[in-house]
mmCIF file of C-alpha atoms in Angstrom:
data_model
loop_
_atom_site.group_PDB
_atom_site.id
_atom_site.type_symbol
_atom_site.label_atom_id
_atom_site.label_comp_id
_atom_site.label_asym_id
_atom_site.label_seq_id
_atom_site.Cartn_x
_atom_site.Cartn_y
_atom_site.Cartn_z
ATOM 1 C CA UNK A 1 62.361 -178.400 103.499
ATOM 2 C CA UNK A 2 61.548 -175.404 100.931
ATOM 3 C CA UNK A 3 63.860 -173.295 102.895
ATOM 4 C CA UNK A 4 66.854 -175.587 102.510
ATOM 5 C CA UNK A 5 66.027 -175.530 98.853
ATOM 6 C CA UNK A 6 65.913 -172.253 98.500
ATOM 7 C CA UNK A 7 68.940 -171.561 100.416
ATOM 8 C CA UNK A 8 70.538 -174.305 98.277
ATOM 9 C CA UNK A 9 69.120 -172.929 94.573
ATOM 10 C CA UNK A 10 68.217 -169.671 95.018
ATOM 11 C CA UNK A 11 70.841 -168.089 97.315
ATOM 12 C CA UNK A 12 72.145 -165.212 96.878
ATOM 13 C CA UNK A 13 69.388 -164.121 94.994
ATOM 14 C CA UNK A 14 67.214 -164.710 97.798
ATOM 15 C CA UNK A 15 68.216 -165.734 101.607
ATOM 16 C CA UNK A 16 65.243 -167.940 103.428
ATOM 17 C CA UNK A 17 64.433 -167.048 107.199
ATOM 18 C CA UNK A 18 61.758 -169.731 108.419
ATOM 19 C CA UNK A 19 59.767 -167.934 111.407
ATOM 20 C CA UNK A 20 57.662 -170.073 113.013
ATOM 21 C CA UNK A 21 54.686 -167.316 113.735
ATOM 22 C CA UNK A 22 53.727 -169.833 117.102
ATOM 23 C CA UNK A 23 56.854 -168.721 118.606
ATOM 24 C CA UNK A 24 56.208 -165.231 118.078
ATOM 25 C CA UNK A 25 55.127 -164.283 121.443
ATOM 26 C CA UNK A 26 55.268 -159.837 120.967
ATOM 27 C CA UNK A 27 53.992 -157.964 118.056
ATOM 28 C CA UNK A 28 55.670 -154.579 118.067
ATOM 29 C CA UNK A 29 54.388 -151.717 116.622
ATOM 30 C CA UNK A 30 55.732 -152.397 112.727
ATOM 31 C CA UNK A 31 57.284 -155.275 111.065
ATOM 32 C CA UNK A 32 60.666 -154.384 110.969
ATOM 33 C CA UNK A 33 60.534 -154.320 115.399
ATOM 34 C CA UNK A 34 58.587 -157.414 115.622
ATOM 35 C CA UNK A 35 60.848 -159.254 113.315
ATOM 36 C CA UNK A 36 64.064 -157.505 114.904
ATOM 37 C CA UNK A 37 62.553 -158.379 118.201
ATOM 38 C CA UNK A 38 61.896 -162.341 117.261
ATOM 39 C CA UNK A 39 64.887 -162.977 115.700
ATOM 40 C CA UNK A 40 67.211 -161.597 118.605
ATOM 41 C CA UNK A 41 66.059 -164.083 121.049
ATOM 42 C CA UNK A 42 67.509 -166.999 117.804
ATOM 43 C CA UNK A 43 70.754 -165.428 117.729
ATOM 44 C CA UNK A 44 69.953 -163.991 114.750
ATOM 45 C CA UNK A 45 72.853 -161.005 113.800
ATOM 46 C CA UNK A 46 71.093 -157.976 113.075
ATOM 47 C CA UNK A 47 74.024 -155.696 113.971
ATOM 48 C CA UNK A 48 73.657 -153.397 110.536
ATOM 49 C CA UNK A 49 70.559 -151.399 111.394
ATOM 50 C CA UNK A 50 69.588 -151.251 107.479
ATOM 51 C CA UNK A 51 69.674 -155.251 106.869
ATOM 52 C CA UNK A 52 65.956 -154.883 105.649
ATOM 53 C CA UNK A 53 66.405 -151.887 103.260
ATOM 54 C CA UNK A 54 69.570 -153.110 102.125
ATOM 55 C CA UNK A 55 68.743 -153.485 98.070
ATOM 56 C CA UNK A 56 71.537 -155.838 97.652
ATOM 57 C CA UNK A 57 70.040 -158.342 99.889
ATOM 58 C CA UNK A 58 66.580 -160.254 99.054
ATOM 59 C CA UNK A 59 65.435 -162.542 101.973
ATOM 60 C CA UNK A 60 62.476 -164.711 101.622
ATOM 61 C CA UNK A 61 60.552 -164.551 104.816
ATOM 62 C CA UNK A 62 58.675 -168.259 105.039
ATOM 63 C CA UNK A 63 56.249 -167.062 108.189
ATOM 64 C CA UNK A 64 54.893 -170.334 109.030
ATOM 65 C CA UNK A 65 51.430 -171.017 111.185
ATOM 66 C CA UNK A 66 49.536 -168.037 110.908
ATOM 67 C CA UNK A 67 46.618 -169.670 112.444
ATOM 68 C CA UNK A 68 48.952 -169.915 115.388
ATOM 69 C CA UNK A 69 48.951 -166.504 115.895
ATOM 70 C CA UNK A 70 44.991 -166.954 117.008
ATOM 71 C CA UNK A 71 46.059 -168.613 120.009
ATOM 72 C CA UNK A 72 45.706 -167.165 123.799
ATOM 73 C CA UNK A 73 48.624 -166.621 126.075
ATOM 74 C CA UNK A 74 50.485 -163.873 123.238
ATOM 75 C CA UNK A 75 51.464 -160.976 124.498
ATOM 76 C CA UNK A 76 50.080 -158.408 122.106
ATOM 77 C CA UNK A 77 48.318 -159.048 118.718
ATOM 78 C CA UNK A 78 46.971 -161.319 116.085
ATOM 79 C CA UNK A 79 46.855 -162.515 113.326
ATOM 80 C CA UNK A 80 44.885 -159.167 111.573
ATOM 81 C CA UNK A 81 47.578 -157.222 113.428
ATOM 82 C CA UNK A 82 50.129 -159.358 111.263
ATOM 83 C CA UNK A 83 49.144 -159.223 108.132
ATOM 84 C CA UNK A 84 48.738 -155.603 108.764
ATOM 85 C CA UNK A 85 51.891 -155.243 109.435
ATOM 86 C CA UNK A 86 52.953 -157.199 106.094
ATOM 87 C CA UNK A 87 51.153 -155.481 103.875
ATOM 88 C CA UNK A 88 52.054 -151.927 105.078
ATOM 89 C CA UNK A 89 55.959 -153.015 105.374
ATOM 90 C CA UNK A 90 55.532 -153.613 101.311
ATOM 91 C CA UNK A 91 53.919 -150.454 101.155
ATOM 92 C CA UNK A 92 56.556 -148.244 102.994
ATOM 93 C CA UNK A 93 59.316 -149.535 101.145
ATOM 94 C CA UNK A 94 58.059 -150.931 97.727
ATOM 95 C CA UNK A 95 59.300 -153.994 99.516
ATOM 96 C CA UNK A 96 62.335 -156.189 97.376
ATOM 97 C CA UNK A 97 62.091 -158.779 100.142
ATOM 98 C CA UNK A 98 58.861 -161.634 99.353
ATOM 99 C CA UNK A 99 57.063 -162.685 102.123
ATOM 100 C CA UNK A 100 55.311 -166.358 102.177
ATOM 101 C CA UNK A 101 52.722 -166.964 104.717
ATOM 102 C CA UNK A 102 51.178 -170.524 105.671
ATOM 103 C CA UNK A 103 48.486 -171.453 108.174
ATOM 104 C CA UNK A 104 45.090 -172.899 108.072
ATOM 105 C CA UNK A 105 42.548 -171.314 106.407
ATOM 106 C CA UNK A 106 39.878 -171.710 109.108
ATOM 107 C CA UNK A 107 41.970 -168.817 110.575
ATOM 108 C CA UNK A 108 41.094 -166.319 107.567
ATOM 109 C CA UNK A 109 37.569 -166.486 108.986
ATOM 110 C CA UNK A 110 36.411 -162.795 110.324
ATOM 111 C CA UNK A 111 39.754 -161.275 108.196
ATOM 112 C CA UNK A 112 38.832 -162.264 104.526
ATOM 113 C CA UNK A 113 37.782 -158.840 103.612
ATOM 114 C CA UNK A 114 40.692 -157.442 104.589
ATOM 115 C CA UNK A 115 42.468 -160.172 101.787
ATOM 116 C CA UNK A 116 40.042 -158.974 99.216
ATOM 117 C CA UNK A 117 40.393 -155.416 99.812
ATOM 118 C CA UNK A 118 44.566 -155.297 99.449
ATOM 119 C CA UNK A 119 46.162 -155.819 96.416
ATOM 120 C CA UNK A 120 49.591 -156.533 98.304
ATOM 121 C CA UNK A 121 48.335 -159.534 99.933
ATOM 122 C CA UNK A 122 47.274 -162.602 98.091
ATOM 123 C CA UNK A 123 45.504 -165.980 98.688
ATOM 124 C CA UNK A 124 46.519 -169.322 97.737
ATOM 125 C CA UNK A 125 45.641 -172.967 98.220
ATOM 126 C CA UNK A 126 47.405 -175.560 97.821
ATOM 127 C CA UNK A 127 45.626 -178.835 96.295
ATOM 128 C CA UNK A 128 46.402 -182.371 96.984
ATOM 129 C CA UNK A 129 49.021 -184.245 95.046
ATOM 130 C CA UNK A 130 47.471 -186.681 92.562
ATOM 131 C CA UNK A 131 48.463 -190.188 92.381
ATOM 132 C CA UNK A 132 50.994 -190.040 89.724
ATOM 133 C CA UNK A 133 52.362 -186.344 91.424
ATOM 134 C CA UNK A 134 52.637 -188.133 94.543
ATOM 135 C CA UNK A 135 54.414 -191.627 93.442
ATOM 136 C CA UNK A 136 56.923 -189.008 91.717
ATOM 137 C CA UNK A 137 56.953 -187.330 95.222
ATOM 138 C CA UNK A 138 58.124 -190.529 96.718
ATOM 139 C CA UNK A 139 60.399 -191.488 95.027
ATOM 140 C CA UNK A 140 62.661 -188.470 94.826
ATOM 141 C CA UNK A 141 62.349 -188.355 98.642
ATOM 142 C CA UNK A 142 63.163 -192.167 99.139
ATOM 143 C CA UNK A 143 66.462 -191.182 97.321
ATOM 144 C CA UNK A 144 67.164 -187.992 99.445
ATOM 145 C CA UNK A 145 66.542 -190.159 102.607
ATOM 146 C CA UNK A 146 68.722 -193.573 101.306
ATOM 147 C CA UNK A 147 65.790 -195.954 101.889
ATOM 148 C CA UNK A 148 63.242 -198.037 100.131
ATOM 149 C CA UNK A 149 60.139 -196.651 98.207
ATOM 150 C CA UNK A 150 58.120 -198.794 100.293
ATOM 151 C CA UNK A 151 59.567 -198.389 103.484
ATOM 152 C CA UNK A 152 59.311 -194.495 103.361
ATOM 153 C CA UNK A 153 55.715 -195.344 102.416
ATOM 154 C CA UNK A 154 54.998 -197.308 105.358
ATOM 155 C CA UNK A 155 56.837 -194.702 107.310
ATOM 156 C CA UNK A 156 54.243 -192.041 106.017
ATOM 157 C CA UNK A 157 51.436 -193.717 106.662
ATOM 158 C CA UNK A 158 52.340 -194.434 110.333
ATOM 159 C CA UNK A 159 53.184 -190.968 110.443
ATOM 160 C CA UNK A 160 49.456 -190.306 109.186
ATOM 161 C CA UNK A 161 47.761 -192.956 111.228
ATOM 162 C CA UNK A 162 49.768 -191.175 114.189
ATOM 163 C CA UNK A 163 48.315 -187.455 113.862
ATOM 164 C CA UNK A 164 44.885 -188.959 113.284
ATOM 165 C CA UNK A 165 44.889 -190.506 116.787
ATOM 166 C CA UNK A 166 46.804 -187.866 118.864
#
């Protein structure tokens, strides 16, 4: 959802790529291969060899699942490897593109020094919505999707009670 709205509000001044970091199976020796090598295999058109140091085009990388990059069965890599790779990619090339990294933060455990150490890589946490936040929440979305406040309320709560069994 945040990349369609920041394809739809922010574009051109930024272009979204969503990577979803569980489907990144090889981590290549910098960011610029391991992204190049991901996106290939999504028939993503990298034909211009300079479409990350291009200064007229921003792209907001939205990496999501970090702590998915803890699981067995990758290739090469983890999630240290990763973020390694982020920060010294903004290093390299006073980076113009902004990076946005989710995951759990169970997965930060064994790594948070190397967060508190770089000043290119920062922390954040999102909170829960209030009440009032998330009646406002509902209702914009009941719009987007057509339906009844309390129908898409139902539907979210089945959704909840759903992922709490499985």
């Amino acid at each position: 959802m945040f990349a369609d709205w920041v394809q739809r509000e922010l574009h051109p001044s930024f272009t979204p790529i969503l990577i979803q970091l569980g489907n990144l199976r090889v981590l290549k020796d910098n960011l610029t291969d391991t992204l190049e090598n991901y996106l290939q295999h999504l028939d993503f058109v990298t034909s211009d060899s300079g479409w990350l140091t291009d200064k007229n085009t921003r792209f907001l990388f939205l990496m999501d699942g970090f702590d998915e990059l803890l699981l067995e069965g990758r290739a090469t890599g983890g999630l240290k490897e990763f973020l390694g790779q982020v920060e010294q990619f903004q290093k390299d090339r006073l980076c113009h593109h902004q990076f946005l990294v989710t995951g759990r933060p169970l997965a930060l455990q064994g790594i948070e020094r190397l967060l508190s150490q770089t000043k290119s890589l920062k922390r954040v946490e999102l909170q829960p919505m209030d009440d009032s936040l998330r009646q406002k929440w509902l209702e914009k979305w009941a719009v987007a999707a057509q339906v009844n406040k309390s129908e898409f309320e139902k539907f979210l709560q089945a959704c909840l009670m759903k992922s709490k069994i499985t």
